[in-house]
mmCIF file of C-alpha atoms in Angstrom:
data_model
loop_
_atom_site.group_PDB
_atom_site.id
_atom_site.type_symbol
_atom_site.label_atom_id
_atom_site.label_comp_id
_atom_site.label_asym_id
_atom_site.label_seq_id
_atom_site.Cartn_x
_atom_site.Cartn_y
_atom_site.Cartn_z
ATOM 1 C CA MET A 1 0.920 2.447 -2.575
ATOM 2 C CA LYS A 2 -0.235 1.096 -6.336
ATOM 3 C CA GLU A 3 -3.366 3.201 -6.234
ATOM 4 C CA ILE A 4 -1.091 6.195 -5.054
ATOM 5 C CA GLN A 5 1.486 5.939 -8.136
ATOM 6 C CA ASP A 6 -1.553 5.509 -10.490
ATOM 7 C CA ILE A 7 -2.850 9.106 -9.182
ATOM 8 C CA VAL A 8 0.201 10.571 -9.679
ATOM 9 C CA GLN A 9 0.881 9.320 -12.977
ATOM 10 C CA ALA A 10 -2.953 10.567 -14.067
ATOM 11 C CA PHE A 11 -1.793 13.925 -12.753
ATOM 12 C CA THR A 12 1.367 14.490 -14.176
ATOM 13 C CA ARG A 13 -0.319 13.696 -17.740
ATOM 14 C CA HIS A 14 -3.612 15.438 -17.141
ATOM 15 C CA THR A 15 -1.399 18.821 -15.997
ATOM 16 C CA ALA A 16 0.895 18.291 -18.917
ATOM 17 C CA GLU A 17 -2.169 18.090 -21.204
ATOM 18 C CA GLY A 18 -4.004 21.487 -19.775
ATOM 19 C CA LYS A 19 -6.169 19.397 -17.147
ATOM 20 C CA GLN A 20 -7.347 20.969 -14.025
ATOM 21 C CA THR A 21 -7.310 18.615 -11.365
ATOM 22 C CA ALA A 22 -9.080 17.846 -7.810
ATOM 23 C CA LEU A 23 -8.318 15.230 -5.524
ATOM 24 C CA ALA A 24 -10.739 12.932 -3.405
ATOM 25 C CA THR A 25 -9.694 11.467 -0.399
ATOM 26 C CA VAL A 26 -11.791 9.230 2.394
ATOM 27 C CA VAL A 27 -11.077 10.576 5.667
ATOM 28 C CA HIS A 28 -13.523 9.217 8.216
ATOM 29 C CA VAL A 29 -15.639 6.657 8.346
ATOM 30 C CA GLU A 30 -18.524 5.572 10.350
ATOM 31 C CA GLY A 31 -20.089 1.951 10.668
ATOM 32 C CA SER A 32 -19.280 0.309 7.388
ATOM 33 C CA SER A 33 -17.596 1.122 3.956
ATOM 34 C CA TYR A 34 -15.891 -0.645 0.784
ATOM 35 C CA ARG A 35 -13.303 1.698 1.314
ATOM 36 C CA ARG A 36 -11.349 2.306 4.513
ATOM 37 C CA PRO A 37 -9.917 5.983 4.962
ATOM 38 C CA GLY A 38 -6.758 6.947 2.421
ATOM 39 C CA ALA A 39 -8.755 5.669 -0.595
ATOM 40 C CA ARG A 40 -8.445 8.147 -3.044
ATOM 41 C CA MET A 41 -9.470 9.310 -6.384
ATOM 42 C CA LEU A 42 -7.992 12.258 -8.787
ATOM 43 C CA VAL A 43 -10.534 13.383 -10.915
ATOM 44 C CA SER A 44 -10.121 15.435 -14.032
ATOM 45 C CA ASP A 45 -12.056 18.612 -15.480
ATOM 46 C CA ASP A 46 -13.043 16.620 -18.150
ATOM 47 C CA GLY A 47 -14.235 13.599 -15.780
ATOM 48 C CA GLN A 48 -11.533 11.383 -16.028
ATOM 49 C CA LEU A 49 -11.611 8.958 -12.853
ATOM 50 C CA THR A 50 -8.233 7.125 -11.417
ATOM 51 C CA GLY A 51 -8.240 5.393 -8.044
ATOM 52 C CA ALA A 52 -11.762 5.050 -6.614
ATOM 53 C CA ILE A 53 -13.414 6.230 -2.949
ATOM 54 C CA SER A 54 -16.401 3.436 -3.508
ATOM 55 C CA GLY A 55 -17.168 0.351 -5.418
ATOM 56 C CA GLY A 56 -18.329 3.013 -7.799
ATOM 57 C CA CYS A 57 -21.312 4.009 -5.980
ATOM 58 C CA LEU A 58 -20.039 7.588 -4.902
ATOM 59 C CA GLU A 59 -18.118 8.461 -7.773
ATOM 60 C CA GLY A 60 -20.499 10.227 -10.268
ATOM 61 C CA ASP A 61 -21.907 12.173 -7.066
ATOM 62 C CA ALA A 62 -18.002 13.067 -5.969
ATOM 63 C CA LEU A 63 -17.104 13.907 -9.622
ATOM 64 C CA ARG A 64 -20.040 16.655 -9.677
ATOM 65 C CA LYS A 65 -18.939 18.119 -6.419
ATOM 66 C CA ALA A 66 -15.067 17.799 -7.184
ATOM 67 C CA ARG A 67 -15.866 19.647 -10.422
ATOM 68 C CA LEU A 68 -17.889 22.449 -7.988
ATOM 69 C CA ALA A 69 -15.013 22.515 -5.786
ATOM 70 C CA MET A 70 -12.699 23.116 -8.770
ATOM 71 C CA SER A 71 -14.554 26.379 -9.917
ATOM 72 C CA GLU A 72 -14.565 27.258 -6.132
ATOM 73 C CA GLY A 73 -11.153 27.092 -6.048
ATOM 74 C CA ARG A 74 -11.337 25.858 -2.410
ATOM 75 C CA PRO A 75 -11.327 22.075 -0.497
ATOM 76 C CA ALA A 76 -14.610 21.099 0.242
ATOM 77 C CA LEU A 77 -15.722 17.809 2.709
ATOM 78 C CA VAL A 78 -18.233 15.907 1.716
ATOM 79 C CA LYS A 79 -20.860 13.688 3.630
ATOM 80 C CA TYR A 80 -22.011 10.369 2.502
ATOM 81 C CA ASP A 81 -24.738 8.679 4.514
ATOM 82 C CA THR A 82 -25.424 5.214 3.690
ATOM 83 C CA MET A 83 -27.075 3.862 6.560
ATOM 84 C CA ASP A 84 -31.002 4.212 5.423
ATOM 85 C CA ASP A 85 -32.115 1.761 3.728
ATOM 86 C CA ASP A 86 -33.782 4.023 0.976
ATOM 87 C CA ASP A 87 -30.991 5.055 -0.806
ATOM 88 C CA ALA A 88 -33.205 6.833 -3.685
ATOM 89 C CA LYS A 89 -32.233 10.315 -2.013
ATOM 90 C CA LEU A 90 -28.755 9.987 -2.898
ATOM 91 C CA GLY A 91 -29.546 8.285 -6.509
ATOM 92 C CA VAL A 92 -26.927 5.354 -5.638
ATOM 93 C CA GLY A 93 -27.454 1.852 -4.702
ATOM 94 C CA LEU A 94 -25.146 1.667 -1.887
ATOM 95 C CA GLY A 95 -25.555 -0.767 1.512
ATOM 96 C CA CYS A 96 -23.017 0.020 2.660
ATOM 97 C CA ASN A 97 -24.375 0.326 6.005
ATOM 98 C CA GLY A 98 -22.240 3.657 7.170
ATOM 99 C CA ILE A 99 -21.275 6.890 6.817
ATOM 100 C CA ILE A 100 -18.645 8.069 4.751
ATOM 101 C CA HIS A 101 -16.488 11.732 4.939
ATOM 102 C CA ILE A 102 -15.078 12.384 1.839
ATOM 103 C CA LEU A 103 -12.547 15.764 1.209
ATOM 104 C CA ILE A 104 -12.105 17.088 -2.189
ATOM 105 C CA GLU A 105 -9.029 19.657 -2.406
ATOM 106 C CA PRO A 106 -8.659 21.119 -6.028
ATOM 107 C CA ILE A 107 -4.890 20.909 -7.422
ATOM 108 C CA ASP A 108 -3.693 25.066 -7.409
ATOM 109 C CA LEU A 109 -0.610 24.530 -9.477
ATOM 110 C CA THR A 110 0.605 27.692 -7.973
ATOM 111 C CA SER A 111 1.850 25.891 -5.028
ATOM 112 C CA SER A 112 5.130 23.911 -4.850
ATOM 113 C CA GLN A 113 3.182 22.384 -1.719
ATOM 114 C CA HIS A 114 -0.212 21.214 -3.057
ATOM 115 C CA PRO A 115 -1.444 17.489 -2.543
ATOM 116 C CA LEU A 116 -0.187 16.093 -5.373
ATOM 117 C CA SER A 117 3.542 17.009 -5.258
ATOM 118 C CA LEU A 118 3.626 15.775 -1.462
ATOM 119 C CA LEU A 119 2.471 12.405 -3.174
ATOM 120 C CA GLN A 120 5.016 12.506 -5.569
ATOM 121 C CA LYS A 121 7.336 13.018 -2.608
ATOM 122 C CA VAL A 122 5.941 9.536 -0.781
ATOM 123 C CA ILE A 123 6.431 7.489 -3.966
ATOM 124 C CA GLY A 124 9.752 8.478 -4.740
ATOM 125 C CA GLN A 125 11.393 7.214 -2.014
ATOM 126 C CA ARG A 126 11.096 3.162 -0.726
ATOM 127 C CA GLN A 127 11.055 4.449 2.893
ATOM 128 C CA VAL A 128 7.720 4.273 5.611
ATOM 129 C CA ALA A 129 5.432 7.781 5.394
ATOM 130 C CA VAL A 130 3.071 9.486 7.599
ATOM 131 C CA VAL A 131 0.575 11.788 5.600
ATOM 132 C CA VAL A 132 -1.399 14.543 7.845
ATOM 133 C CA THR A 133 -4.843 15.378 6.351
ATOM 134 C CA LEU A 134 -6.439 17.661 8.158
ATOM 135 C CA PHE A 135 -10.635 18.659 8.201
ATOM 136 C CA SER A 136 -13.274 19.762 10.108
ATOM 137 C CA LEU A 137 -16.198 17.856 10.582
ATOM 138 C CA GLN A 138 -17.627 20.312 13.017
ATOM 139 C CA ASP A 139 -17.981 23.331 10.442
ATOM 140 C CA ARG A 140 -18.181 21.908 6.615
ATOM 141 C CA LYS A 141 -18.314 25.489 5.062
ATOM 142 C CA GLY A 142 -14.898 26.342 7.422
ATOM 143 C CA PRO A 143 -11.609 26.147 6.389
ATOM 144 C CA GLN A 144 -10.335 22.483 5.070
ATOM 145 C CA PRO A 145 -6.768 22.762 5.139
ATOM 146 C CA GLY A 146 -6.217 19.114 3.328
ATOM 147 C CA THR A 147 -3.012 17.449 2.865
ATOM 148 C CA CYS A 148 -1.013 19.475 4.984
ATOM 149 C CA TYR A 149 2.093 17.441 6.523
ATOM 150 C CA VAL A 150 4.266 14.532 5.172
ATOM 151 C CA THR A 151 7.224 13.033 6.837
ATOM 152 C CA GLN A 152 9.950 10.871 5.941
ATOM 153 C CA PHE A 153 13.078 9.754 6.690
ATOM 154 C CA ASP A 154 13.716 12.599 9.084
ATOM 155 C CA GLU A 155 12.193 15.266 6.524
ATOM 156 C CA GLU A 156 9.256 17.362 6.835
ATOM 157 C CA VAL A 157 7.210 19.084 4.792
ATOM 158 C CA ILE A 158 4.507 21.324 5.737
ATOM 159 C CA THR A 159 2.201 23.380 4.155
ATOM 160 C CA PRO A 160 1.066 26.825 5.092
ATOM 161 C CA ALA A 161 -2.387 25.440 5.486
ATOM 162 C CA LEU A 162 -1.200 23.803 8.815
ATOM 163 C CA SER A 163 -1.239 26.670 10.731
ATOM 164 C CA GLU A 164 2.003 27.128 13.688
ATOM 165 C CA ALA A 165 -0.531 26.678 16.630
ATOM 166 C CA LEU A 166 -1.463 23.225 15.840
ATOM 167 C CA LEU A 167 1.945 22.382 14.452
ATOM 168 C CA SER A 168 3.759 21.175 17.320
ATOM 169 C CA GLU A 169 0.651 18.921 18.439
ATOM 170 C CA VAL A 170 0.492 17.311 15.074
ATOM 171 C CA GLN A 171 4.166 16.558 15.359
ATOM 172 C CA ALA A 172 4.145 14.863 18.589
ATOM 173 C CA ASP A 173 0.913 12.691 17.099
ATOM 174 C CA VAL A 174 3.154 12.049 13.995
ATOM 175 C CA ARG A 175 6.122 10.546 16.324
ATOM 176 C CA ALA A 176 3.760 8.241 17.963
ATOM 177 C CA THR A 177 2.377 7.135 14.640
ATOM 178 C CA ARG A 178 5.782 6.397 13.111
ATOM 179 C CA SER A 179 6.585 4.898 16.484
ATOM 180 C CA SER A 180 3.210 2.642 16.316
ATOM 181 C CA LEU A 181 3.453 1.930 12.463
ATOM 182 C CA VAL A 182 -0.920 2.510 12.860
ATOM 183 C CA SER A 183 -2.767 5.046 11.180
ATOM 184 C CA SER A 184 -4.645 6.775 13.538
ATOM 185 C CA THR A 185 -7.306 9.860 13.532
ATOM 186 C CA LYS A 186 -6.721 12.726 16.266
ATOM 187 C CA SER A 187 -8.622 15.517 17.046
ATOM 188 C CA TYR A 188 -7.909 19.209 17.955
ATOM 189 C CA LYS A 189 -9.147 22.105 19.976
ATOM 190 C CA HIS A 190 -7.583 25.679 18.668
ATOM 191 C CA GLY A 191 -9.792 28.528 19.374
ATOM 192 C CA GLN A 192 -13.439 28.235 18.467
ATOM 193 C CA ASN A 193 -12.281 25.014 15.683
ATOM 194 C CA THR A 194 -12.267 21.996 16.143
ATOM 195 C CA PHE A 195 -10.054 20.278 13.367
ATOM 196 C CA THR A 196 -9.670 16.428 12.885
ATOM 197 C CA ALA A 197 -6.459 14.844 11.246
ATOM 198 C CA PHE A 198 -6.065 11.620 10.008
ATOM 199 C CA LEU A 199 -2.827 10.076 10.299
ATOM 200 C CA GLU A 200 -1.761 7.992 7.316
ATOM 201 C CA VAL A 201 1.171 5.488 7.575
ATOM 202 C CA LEU A 202 2.178 4.504 3.839
ATOM 203 C CA GLN A 203 4.243 1.501 3.415
ATOM 204 C CA PRO A 204 6.397 0.947 0.774
ATOM 205 C CA ALA A 205 5.505 -1.813 -1.798
ATOM 206 C CA PRO A 206 6.849 -4.923 -1.446
ATOM 207 C CA ALA A 207 9.812 -5.648 -3.727
ATOM 208 C CA LEU A 208 9.579 -8.910 -5.205
ATOM 209 C CA VAL A 209 12.809 -10.725 -6.377
ATOM 210 C CA ILE A 210 12.264 -14.262 -7.706
ATOM 211 C CA CYS A 211 15.210 -16.782 -8.584
ATOM 212 C CA GLY A 212 14.030 -18.898 -11.603
ATOM 213 C CA ALA A 213 13.112 -17.607 -15.364
ATOM 214 C CA GLY A 214 10.907 -20.537 -16.354
ATOM 215 C CA ASN A 215 7.673 -19.971 -17.658
ATOM 216 C CA ASP A 216 6.009 -20.622 -14.730
ATOM 217 C CA VAL A 217 7.556 -17.327 -13.300
ATOM 218 C CA MET A 218 5.931 -15.210 -15.850
ATOM 219 C CA PRO A 219 2.413 -15.358 -14.571
ATOM 220 C CA LEU A 220 4.234 -14.621 -11.129
ATOM 221 C CA VAL A 221 5.318 -11.328 -12.239
ATOM 222 C CA ASN A 222 2.468 -10.454 -14.485
ATOM 223 C CA MET A 223 0.467 -10.277 -11.395
ATOM 224 C CA ALA A 224 2.655 -8.696 -9.251
ATOM 225 C CA SER A 225 3.099 -6.059 -11.840
ATOM 226 C CA LEU A 226 -0.750 -5.431 -11.574
ATOM 227 C CA LEU A 227 -0.179 -5.459 -7.865
ATOM 228 C CA GLY A 228 2.182 -2.572 -7.839
ATOM 229 C CA TRP A 229 5.074 -4.596 -6.833
ATOM 230 C CA PRO A 230 8.402 -4.132 -8.192
ATOM 231 C CA THR A 231 9.733 -7.263 -9.270
ATOM 232 C CA THR A 232 13.652 -8.738 -9.879
ATOM 233 C CA VAL A 233 13.673 -12.319 -11.863
ATOM 234 C CA VAL A 234 16.721 -13.565 -11.202
ATOM 235 C CA ASP A 235 18.260 -16.752 -13.171
ATOM 236 C CA GLY A 236 21.667 -18.218 -13.856
ATOM 237 C CA ARG A 237 20.631 -19.192 -17.443
ATOM 238 C CA ALA A 238 21.365 -16.195 -20.106
ATOM 239 C CA ASN A 239 18.856 -17.137 -22.587
ATOM 240 C CA TYR A 240 15.837 -17.808 -19.898
ATOM 241 C CA ALA A 241 16.965 -14.189 -18.352
ATOM 242 C CA THR A 242 15.508 -11.964 -20.652
ATOM 243 C CA GLN A 243 13.952 -8.838 -20.239
ATOM 244 C CA ASP A 244 11.742 -10.075 -23.711
ATOM 245 C CA ARG A 245 10.478 -13.020 -21.533
ATOM 246 C CA PHE A 246 9.693 -10.840 -18.493
ATOM 247 C CA PRO A 247 8.680 -7.164 -19.859
ATOM 248 C CA HIS A 248 6.495 -6.062 -16.668
ATOM 249 C CA ALA A 249 9.791 -7.076 -14.055
ATOM 250 C CA ARG A 250 11.507 -3.998 -13.007
ATOM 251 C CA GLN A 251 14.843 -5.982 -13.498
ATOM 252 C CA VAL A 252 16.430 -9.210 -15.109
ATOM 253 C CA LEU A 253 19.306 -10.118 -13.997
ATOM 254 C CA VAL A 254 22.020 -13.442 -15.297
ATOM 255 C CA ALA A 255 23.341 -14.434 -12.259
ATOM 256 C CA LYS A 256 25.018 -16.989 -10.189
ATOM 257 C CA PRO A 257 23.638 -17.665 -6.291
ATOM 258 C CA GLU A 258 26.501 -15.477 -4.610
ATOM 259 C CA GLN A 259 26.559 -12.627 -7.152
ATOM 260 C CA VAL A 260 22.510 -12.363 -6.509
ATOM 261 C CA LEU A 261 22.382 -9.685 -3.591
ATOM 262 C CA PRO A 262 25.609 -7.658 -4.550
ATOM 263 C CA ASN A 263 23.334 -6.586 -7.399
ATOM 264 C CA LEU A 264 20.754 -6.085 -5.776
ATOM 265 C CA THR A 265 19.163 -3.241 -2.804
ATOM 266 C CA VAL A 266 17.236 -5.476 -0.203
ATOM 267 C CA ASP A 267 15.681 -3.577 2.795
ATOM 268 C CA HIS A 268 12.572 -4.551 4.987
ATOM 269 C CA THR A 269 10.413 -5.223 2.151
ATOM 270 C CA THR A 270 11.890 -6.935 0.100
ATOM 271 C CA ILE A 271 10.660 -10.850 -0.609
ATOM 272 C CA PHE A 272 12.122 -13.556 -2.106
ATOM 273 C CA LEU A 273 10.731 -16.235 -3.906
ATOM 274 C CA LEU A 274 12.774 -19.839 -5.078
ATOM 275 C CA PHE A 275 11.561 -21.019 -8.345
ATOM 276 C CA THR A 276 14.688 -22.348 -10.251
ATOM 277 C CA HIS A 277 13.649 -25.809 -10.131
ATOM 278 C CA ASN A 278 17.140 -26.229 -9.412
ATOM 279 C CA TYR A 279 17.847 -27.530 -6.294
ATOM 280 C CA ASN A 280 21.955 -26.502 -5.756
ATOM 281 C CA TYR A 281 20.537 -23.409 -6.764
ATOM 282 C CA ASP A 282 17.871 -22.764 -4.392
ATOM 283 C CA LEU A 283 19.779 -24.450 -1.681
ATOM 284 C CA ALA A 284 22.836 -21.584 -2.542
ATOM 285 C CA MET A 285 20.257 -19.066 -2.040
ATOM 286 C CA LEU A 286 18.809 -20.002 1.057
ATOM 287 C CA ARG A 287 21.901 -20.457 2.495
ATOM 288 C CA LEU A 288 22.518 -17.035 1.724
ATOM 289 C CA LEU A 289 18.863 -15.267 2.455
ATOM 290 C CA LEU A 290 18.110 -16.909 5.872
ATOM 291 C CA PRO A 291 20.304 -14.654 8.298
ATOM 292 C CA LEU A 292 18.468 -11.855 6.305
ATOM 293 C CA PRO A 293 15.961 -9.614 8.466
ATOM 294 C CA LEU A 294 13.541 -10.404 5.339
ATOM 295 C CA PRO A 295 9.845 -10.845 6.143
ATOM 296 C CA TYR A 296 8.777 -13.931 3.642
ATOM 297 C CA ILE A 297 10.448 -16.243 2.107
ATOM 298 C CA GLY A 298 9.029 -18.860 -0.418
ATOM 299 C CA VAL A 299 10.273 -21.953 -1.743
ATOM 300 C CA LEU A 300 8.363 -24.458 -4.311
ATOM 301 C CA GLY A 301 8.610 -27.573 -4.215
ATOM 302 C CA PRO A 302 7.273 -30.016 -1.516
ATOM 303 C CA LYS A 303 7.438 -30.989 1.949
ATOM 304 C CA LYS A 304 10.438 -33.133 1.580
ATOM 305 C CA LYS A 305 12.985 -30.858 -0.277
ATOM 306 C CA MET A 306 12.225 -28.152 2.131
ATOM 307 C CA ALA A 307 13.085 -30.593 4.945
ATOM 308 C CA ARG A 308 16.066 -31.584 2.950
ATOM 309 C CA MET A 309 17.495 -28.474 2.845
ATOM 310 C CA LEU A 310 17.181 -27.146 6.686
ATOM 311 C CA ASP A 311 19.268 -30.304 7.248
ATOM 312 C CA GLU A 312 21.522 -29.876 4.803
ATOM 313 C CA LEU A 313 21.780 -26.364 6.076
ATOM 314 C CA GLN A 314 22.053 -27.472 10.062
ATOM 315 C CA GLU A 315 24.712 -29.789 9.170
ATOM 316 C CA GLU A 316 26.719 -27.549 7.553
ATOM 317 C CA GLY A 317 27.286 -25.889 10.919
ATOM 318 C CA LEU A 318 24.744 -23.027 10.009
ATOM 319 C CA HIS A 319 22.855 -22.563 13.337
ATOM 320 C CA LEU A 320 18.922 -21.926 12.557
ATOM 321 C CA GLU A 321 16.674 -19.749 14.695
ATOM 322 C CA GLU A 322 13.109 -20.093 14.814
ATOM 323 C CA ALA A 323 12.652 -17.080 13.478
ATOM 324 C CA GLN A 324 14.617 -17.334 10.541
ATOM 325 C CA VAL A 325 12.897 -20.976 9.764
ATOM 326 C CA ASN A 326 9.597 -19.409 10.528
ATOM 327 C CA LYS A 327 10.042 -16.794 7.429
ATOM 328 C CA VAL A 328 10.232 -19.751 4.904
ATOM 329 C CA PHE A 329 7.178 -21.090 3.611
ATOM 330 C CA GLY A 330 7.812 -24.346 1.608
ATOM 331 C CA PRO A 331 5.702 -25.652 -0.152
ATOM 332 C CA VAL A 332 4.880 -21.840 -1.618
ATOM 333 C CA GLY A 333 1.497 -20.574 -1.316
ATOM 334 C CA LEU A 334 -1.847 -20.876 0.017
ATOM 335 C CA ASP A 335 -3.979 -24.188 -0.467
ATOM 336 C CA LEU A 336 -6.495 -23.049 -2.770
ATOM 337 C CA GLY A 337 -6.469 -26.152 -4.882
ATOM 338 C CA ALA A 338 -4.245 -24.448 -7.817
ATOM 339 C CA GLU A 339 -2.938 -26.126 -10.584
ATOM 340 C CA THR A 340 -1.891 -23.984 -13.182
ATOM 341 C CA SER A 341 1.030 -21.518 -13.540
ATOM 342 C CA GLU A 342 -1.209 -18.841 -12.964
ATOM 343 C CA GLU A 343 -3.619 -20.610 -10.202
ATOM 344 C CA ILE A 344 0.060 -21.298 -8.253
ATOM 345 C CA ALA A 345 0.618 -17.402 -9.007
ATOM 346 C CA LEU A 346 -2.445 -16.281 -7.609
ATOM 347 C CA SER A 347 -1.485 -18.994 -4.490
ATOM 348 C CA VAL A 348 1.752 -17.323 -4.103
ATOM 349 C CA LEU A 349 0.745 -13.270 -4.027
ATOM 350 C CA ALA A 350 -1.834 -14.140 -1.845
ATOM 351 C CA GLU A 351 0.082 -15.870 0.723
ATOM 352 C CA ILE A 352 3.100 -13.224 0.584
ATOM 353 C CA LYS A 353 -0.118 -10.384 1.047
ATOM 354 C CA ALA A 354 -1.690 -12.171 3.912
ATOM 355 C CA VAL A 355 1.609 -12.828 5.701
ATOM 356 C CA LEU A 356 3.018 -8.985 5.319
ATOM 357 C CA ALA A 357 -0.785 -8.104 6.476
ATOM 358 C CA ARG A 358 -0.515 -10.920 9.584
ATOM 359 C CA ARG A 359 -3.683 -12.182 8.619
ATOM 360 C CA ASN A 360 -4.894 -15.482 8.785
ATOM 361 C CA ALA A 361 -6.151 -16.523 5.461
ATOM 362 C CA ARG A 362 -9.640 -17.617 5.611
ATOM 363 C CA PHE A 363 -13.539 -17.068 4.354
ATOM 364 C CA LEU A 364 -14.634 -13.369 5.072
ATOM 365 C CA ARG A 365 -17.941 -15.212 5.509
ATOM 366 C CA ASP A 366 -16.908 -16.898 8.956
ATOM 367 C CA LYS A 367 -14.939 -13.778 10.237
ATOM 368 C CA GLN A 368 -17.328 -12.398 13.517
ATOM 369 C CA GLU A 369 -16.059 -9.113 13.649
ATOM 370 C CA SER A 370 -15.586 -6.533 11.041
ATOM 371 C CA ILE A 371 -13.585 -6.916 7.935
ATOM 372 C CA HIS A 372 -11.593 -3.602 8.657
ATOM 373 C CA ALA A 373 -10.964 -3.551 12.586
ATOM 374 C CA THR A 374 -10.887 -0.326 12.285
ATOM 375 C CA ALA A 375 -13.715 0.065 10.404
ATOM 376 C CA GLY A 376 -16.348 2.747 12.468
ATOM 377 C CA ALA A 377 -13.650 4.280 14.810
ATOM 378 C CA SER A 378 -14.758 6.965 16.663
ATOM 379 C CA ILE A 379 -12.985 10.265 16.546
ATOM 380 C CA PRO A 380 -11.077 10.937 20.499
ATOM 381 C CA GLU A 381 -11.359 14.040 22.465
ATOM 382 C CA PRO A 382 -9.611 16.836 20.873
ATOM 383 C CA THR A 383 -6.846 18.097 22.742
ATOM 384 C CA ILE A 384 -6.762 22.091 23.634
ATOM 385 C CA SER A 385 -4.249 24.111 22.449
#
């Protein structure tokens, strides 16, 4: 989501300066690639790039093709075959061993439903969205509908590029995608044309609430900002919890434990970290947080502290389900050998990412399967309308 936020901000800036732009999106990958479907890059007519569609090896050529698409005023589907060891014919050093399909869409500001306007809607709400990008692998020179459908809440935005004939089929697959929360690729046969749709699930960025405003929290806030995670810092000490100390925090609250939740919007993406170095404050917060459907609660300190807190809560009569205890991580963080505040912040944020992605953090070198489970996924046979 951070990449999309950066792209939308850059688009707003370029538009204010009167620049033309195009959006490049990785829509399908066969084999291995540095970026997966859904990776995006905004290109301005003066050559500025925001986002990335590869590790840097495709951007130069994509820039040239994006300028051509802007001059012609129509989307273009570009194919990069990196399976050949002789990368010289592309003029880039790839070594990804895959085929990458990139859709380039010039942004038409006369349309109210261009791709960037749809992405602006997505980041404007902290809700799961499904974005549909339609393209034709069969006929690259034919129509490329592009980013044509967004659904969020129960609201749908459908562009004229998505024909009525395909709409019902796409909507059925969107409903299935919203239910599974897994991005997918579908294919549709319509008359003589075969279209492929990339149905992308976009989750809101995790919202980080850090209870504690000590110096060790500063690197956490700064790193979370780099990730695009909105962060709130809470502390009972007014001289610690200040915006001056945490300029990258979206919100800074001076609050006692019982005042914290009434001043926040908490949802299924909210992460809590208890870093106050105050046992009673952390215990009071944990008492309030355990009943909530949160994905992660991190508690700074040794195992003895964590065990004591849970024992005290149970002695108070608080019944703890296994699922409630399993979402509490104390000591917090991955075992990286972290010592400094910065290293601890890295350890904590890496653990949060692993938990949210349902991954067992380990060396990629030791992984037997591909890095991305969906890499090289084939396109299903088209349904016929």
